[in-house]
């Protein structure tokens, strides 16, 4: 299958676009000036139900929607387009809006690893065991999720020399940090890289003799957005051989697949691609945020987890949509998130209850909403860290005032009249570094 990209520039060539109303096309044009927009022929031809595009979860996942911008932001771009304003003026207005959308959430600039006194860009080391690596060539995706705010890094540089240097630094850092057992290669989407580039990284890692590095993880949305990566792309076989090389070397390969909706698990192509990846000895774990307009229903999640375990995938995380970008459009309150999680979880067998959530990736760590309870007459959220900047914070239940209007950790107040949460003083010290 030949890969065909559609963006704001050429999407009107899509045959099915004639089913979309004039008003909706205009909204796409307006919102696409601010939010990233990219889709492809697999998504368009095999995933989207164009007869019901208005409510189709995959259409909403890839095509910018009016409600994703605040009304005043939407109107300001609409006005400039009506006035035939200069491209540069529109760009400036779009950038002003973007700056208001919190493009670098969760204190990410605090997680840069330091090697020989220098900060390593393209990497993060926030939790002891797992280091993140963002290879330069993996900073784009086969299509863009409308809820995602990683565009500051969607640059697409292609420089092999830089890549080789990059992985040398990562290896040197891992060698010094024997607590690291997992390297998570992420992006963007690392599976947009050519097999030759991925191989350069993986071969060096395997040859580096790092016995404490047990697991190589690859975080990718490619199974949902371009399963032909493993079937018909010219280097599909080479990719599978790289996966095989990892497992043959005695490392475990965890393919962290991003699926937002059961529809993405329904095509012959995705099933064949899953089968091919599993045959390399890789394990596939799955994760997704909970998203209003896309998957905010217990039935959808239960169906998704059931389909996943039937295909041999292991449900891993349910995330709460983070506090960036179009959160007002996609956001689900904490109380509703927990309710959806709980009702979905109770519909599946223990095999699918490997999933953890609903979880917020915020500055102190990954905080899970365990549930809602009442203690001495006070209604509370019961929370815990799944991951913490300090591992001592993990798996200790703590309490926040119940609040149906809370969408994120920053909206929560400690319960029982306490001034702050148990970790806050220590977090403030860590963040000074
Ligand atoms: C989620 C995450 C990880 C991985 O955590 P696991 O619990 O090991 O899956 C690592 N680093 C960062 C910054 C993360 O957000
Ligand atoms: S595939 Fe991942 S990085 Fe790419 S747009 Fe979607 S969520 Fe963002």
mmCIF file with all atom_site columns, N, CA, C and O and ligand atoms in Angstrom, residues 124 126-127 130 132 217 316-317 366 387, ligand 1:
data_model
loop_
_atom_site.group_PDB
_atom_site.id
_atom_site.type_symbol
_atom_site.label_atom_id
_atom_site.label_alt_id
_atom_site.label_comp_id
_atom_site.label_asym_id
_atom_site.label_entity_id
_atom_site.label_seq_id
_atom_site.pdbx_PDB_ins_code
_atom_site.Cartn_x
_atom_site.Cartn_y
_atom_site.Cartn_z
_atom_site.occupancy
_atom_site.B_iso_or_equiv
_atom_site.pdbx_formal_charge
_atom_site.auth_seq_id
_atom_site.auth_comp_id
_atom_site.auth_asym_id
_atom_site.auth_atom_id
_atom_site.pdbx_PDB_model_num
ATOM   1  N N  . UNK A 1 124 ? 14.877 12.150 28.441 1.00 0.00 ? 124 UNK A N  1
ATOM   2  C CA . UNK A 1 124 ? 14.322 12.530 29.743 1.00 0.00 ? 124 UNK A CA 1
ATOM   3  C C  . UNK A 1 124 ? 14.585 11.394 30.701 1.00 0.00 ? 124 UNK A C  1
ATOM   4  O O  . UNK A 1 124 ? 14.472 10.228 30.331 1.00 0.00 ? 124 UNK A O  1
ATOM   5  N N  . UNK A 1 126 ? 13.109 10.848 34.355 1.00 0.00 ? 126 UNK A N  1
ATOM   6  C CA . UNK A 1 126 ? 12.284 11.350 35.442 1.00 0.00 ? 126 UNK A CA 1
ATOM   7  C C  . UNK A 1 126 ? 12.079 10.267 36.503 1.00 0.00 ? 126 UNK A C  1
ATOM   8  O O  . UNK A 1 126 ? 12.101 10.555 37.691 1.00 0.00 ? 126 UNK A O  1
ATOM   9  N N  . UNK A 1 127 ? 11.856 9.043  36.070 1.00 0.00 ? 127 UNK A N  1
ATOM   10 C CA . UNK A 1 127 ? 11.640 7.923  36.993 1.00 0.00 ? 127 UNK A CA 1
ATOM   11 C C  . UNK A 1 127 ? 12.854 6.997  36.931 1.00 0.00 ? 127 UNK A C  1
ATOM   12 O O  . UNK A 1 127 ? 13.371 6.730  35.846 1.00 0.00 ? 127 UNK A O  1
ATOM   13 N N  . UNK A 1 130 ? 13.282 4.033  34.162 1.00 0.00 ? 130 UNK A N  1
ATOM   14 C CA . UNK A 1 130 ? 12.959 4.174  32.747 1.00 0.00 ? 130 UNK A CA 1
ATOM   15 C C  . UNK A 1 130 ? 13.439 5.507  32.186 1.00 0.00 ? 130 UNK A C  1
ATOM   16 O O  . UNK A 1 130 ? 13.053 6.567  32.676 1.00 0.00 ? 130 UNK A O  1
ATOM   17 N N  . UNK A 1 132 ? 13.628 8.002  28.816 1.00 0.00 ? 132 UNK A N  1
ATOM   18 C CA . UNK A 1 132 ? 12.978 8.265  27.529 1.00 0.00 ? 132 UNK A CA 1
ATOM   19 C C  . UNK A 1 132 ? 14.008 8.793  26.542 1.00 0.00 ? 132 UNK A C  1
ATOM   20 O O  . UNK A 1 132 ? 14.859 9.594  26.899 1.00 0.00 ? 132 UNK A O  1
ATOM   21 N N  . UNK A 1 217 ? 11.772 -0.370 24.982 1.00 0.00 ? 217 UNK A N  1
ATOM   22 C CA . UNK A 1 217 ? 10.370 -0.098 24.660 1.00 0.00 ? 217 UNK A CA 1
ATOM   23 C C  . UNK A 1 217 ? 10.312 0.838  23.465 1.00 0.00 ? 217 UNK A C  1
ATOM   24 O O  . UNK A 1 217 ? 11.140 1.729  23.346 1.00 0.00 ? 217 UNK A O  1
ATOM   25 N N  . UNK A 1 316 ? -2.359 -1.506 29.274 1.00 0.00 ? 316 UNK A N  1
ATOM   26 C CA . UNK A 1 316 ? -1.329 -0.986 30.185 1.00 0.00 ? 316 UNK A CA 1
ATOM   27 C C  . UNK A 1 316 ? -1.775 0.292  30.908 1.00 0.00 ? 316 UNK A C  1
ATOM   28 O O  . UNK A 1 316 ? -1.808 0.328  32.131 1.00 0.00 ? 316 UNK A O  1
ATOM   29 N N  . UNK A 1 317 ? -2.079 1.346  30.158 1.00 0.00 ? 317 UNK A N  1
ATOM   30 C CA . UNK A 1 317 ? -2.458 2.606  30.805 1.00 0.00 ? 317 UNK A CA 1
ATOM   31 C C  . UNK A 1 317 ? -3.746 3.198  30.233 1.00 0.00 ? 317 UNK A C  1
ATOM   32 O O  . UNK A 1 317 ? -3.953 3.180  29.020 1.00 0.00 ? 317 UNK A O  1
ATOM   33 N N  . UNK A 1 366 ? 3.098  10.163 37.992 1.00 0.00 ? 366 UNK A N  1
ATOM   34 C CA . UNK A 1 366 ? 1.846  9.681  37.432 1.00 0.00 ? 366 UNK A CA 1
ATOM   35 C C  . UNK A 1 366 ? 0.894  9.413  38.591 1.00 0.00 ? 366 UNK A C  1
ATOM   36 O O  . UNK A 1 366 ? 1.155  8.540  39.418 1.00 0.00 ? 366 UNK A O  1
ATOM   37 N N  . UNK A 1 387 ? 3.860  6.366  39.466 1.00 0.00 ? 387 UNK A N  1
ATOM   38 C CA . UNK A 1 387 ? 5.269  6.709  39.305 1.00 0.00 ? 387 UNK A CA 1
ATOM   39 C C  . UNK A 1 387 ? 5.477  8.033  40.013 1.00 0.00 ? 387 UNK A C  1
ATOM   40 O O  . UNK A 1 387 ? 4.587  8.884  39.995 1.00 0.00 ? 387 UNK A O  1
HETATM 41 C C1 . LIG B 2 .   ? 5.153  7.214  31.844 1.00 0.00 ? 1   LIG B C1 1
HETATM 42 C C2 . LIG B 2 .   ? 6.535  7.618  31.834 1.00 0.00 ? 1   LIG B C2 1
HETATM 43 C C3 . LIG B 2 .   ? 7.569  6.671  31.917 1.00 0.00 ? 1   LIG B C3 1
HETATM 44 C C4 . LIG B 2 .   ? 7.295  5.191  31.961 1.00 0.00 ? 1   LIG B C4 1
HETATM 45 O O1 . LIG B 2 .   ? 6.705  4.808  33.178 1.00 0.00 ? 1   LIG B O1 1
HETATM 46 P P1 . LIG B 2 .   ? 6.327  3.297  33.440 1.00 0.00 ? 1   LIG B P1 1
HETATM 47 O O2 . LIG B 2 .   ? 5.476  3.316  34.659 1.00 0.00 ? 1   LIG B O2 1
HETATM 48 O O3 . LIG B 2 .   ? 7.610  2.570  33.648 1.00 0.00 ? 1   LIG B O3 1
HETATM 49 O O4 . LIG B 2 .   ? 5.608  2.808  32.245 1.00 0.00 ? 1   LIG B O4 1
HETATM 50 C C5 . LIG B 2 .   ? 8.870  7.121  31.950 1.00 0.00 ? 1   LIG B C5 1
HETATM 51 N N1 . LIG B 2 .   ? 9.165  8.444  31.931 1.00 0.00 ? 1   LIG B N1 1
HETATM 52 C C6 . LIG B 2 .   ? 8.199  9.391  31.866 1.00 0.00 ? 1   LIG B C6 1
HETATM 53 C C7 . LIG B 2 .   ? 8.583  10.834 31.865 1.00 0.00 ? 1   LIG B C7 1
HETATM 54 C C8 . LIG B 2 .   ? 6.857  9.005  31.809 1.00 0.00 ? 1   LIG B C8 1
HETATM 55 O O5 . LIG B 2 .   ? 5.904  9.954  31.751 1.00 0.00 ? 1   LIG B O5 1
#
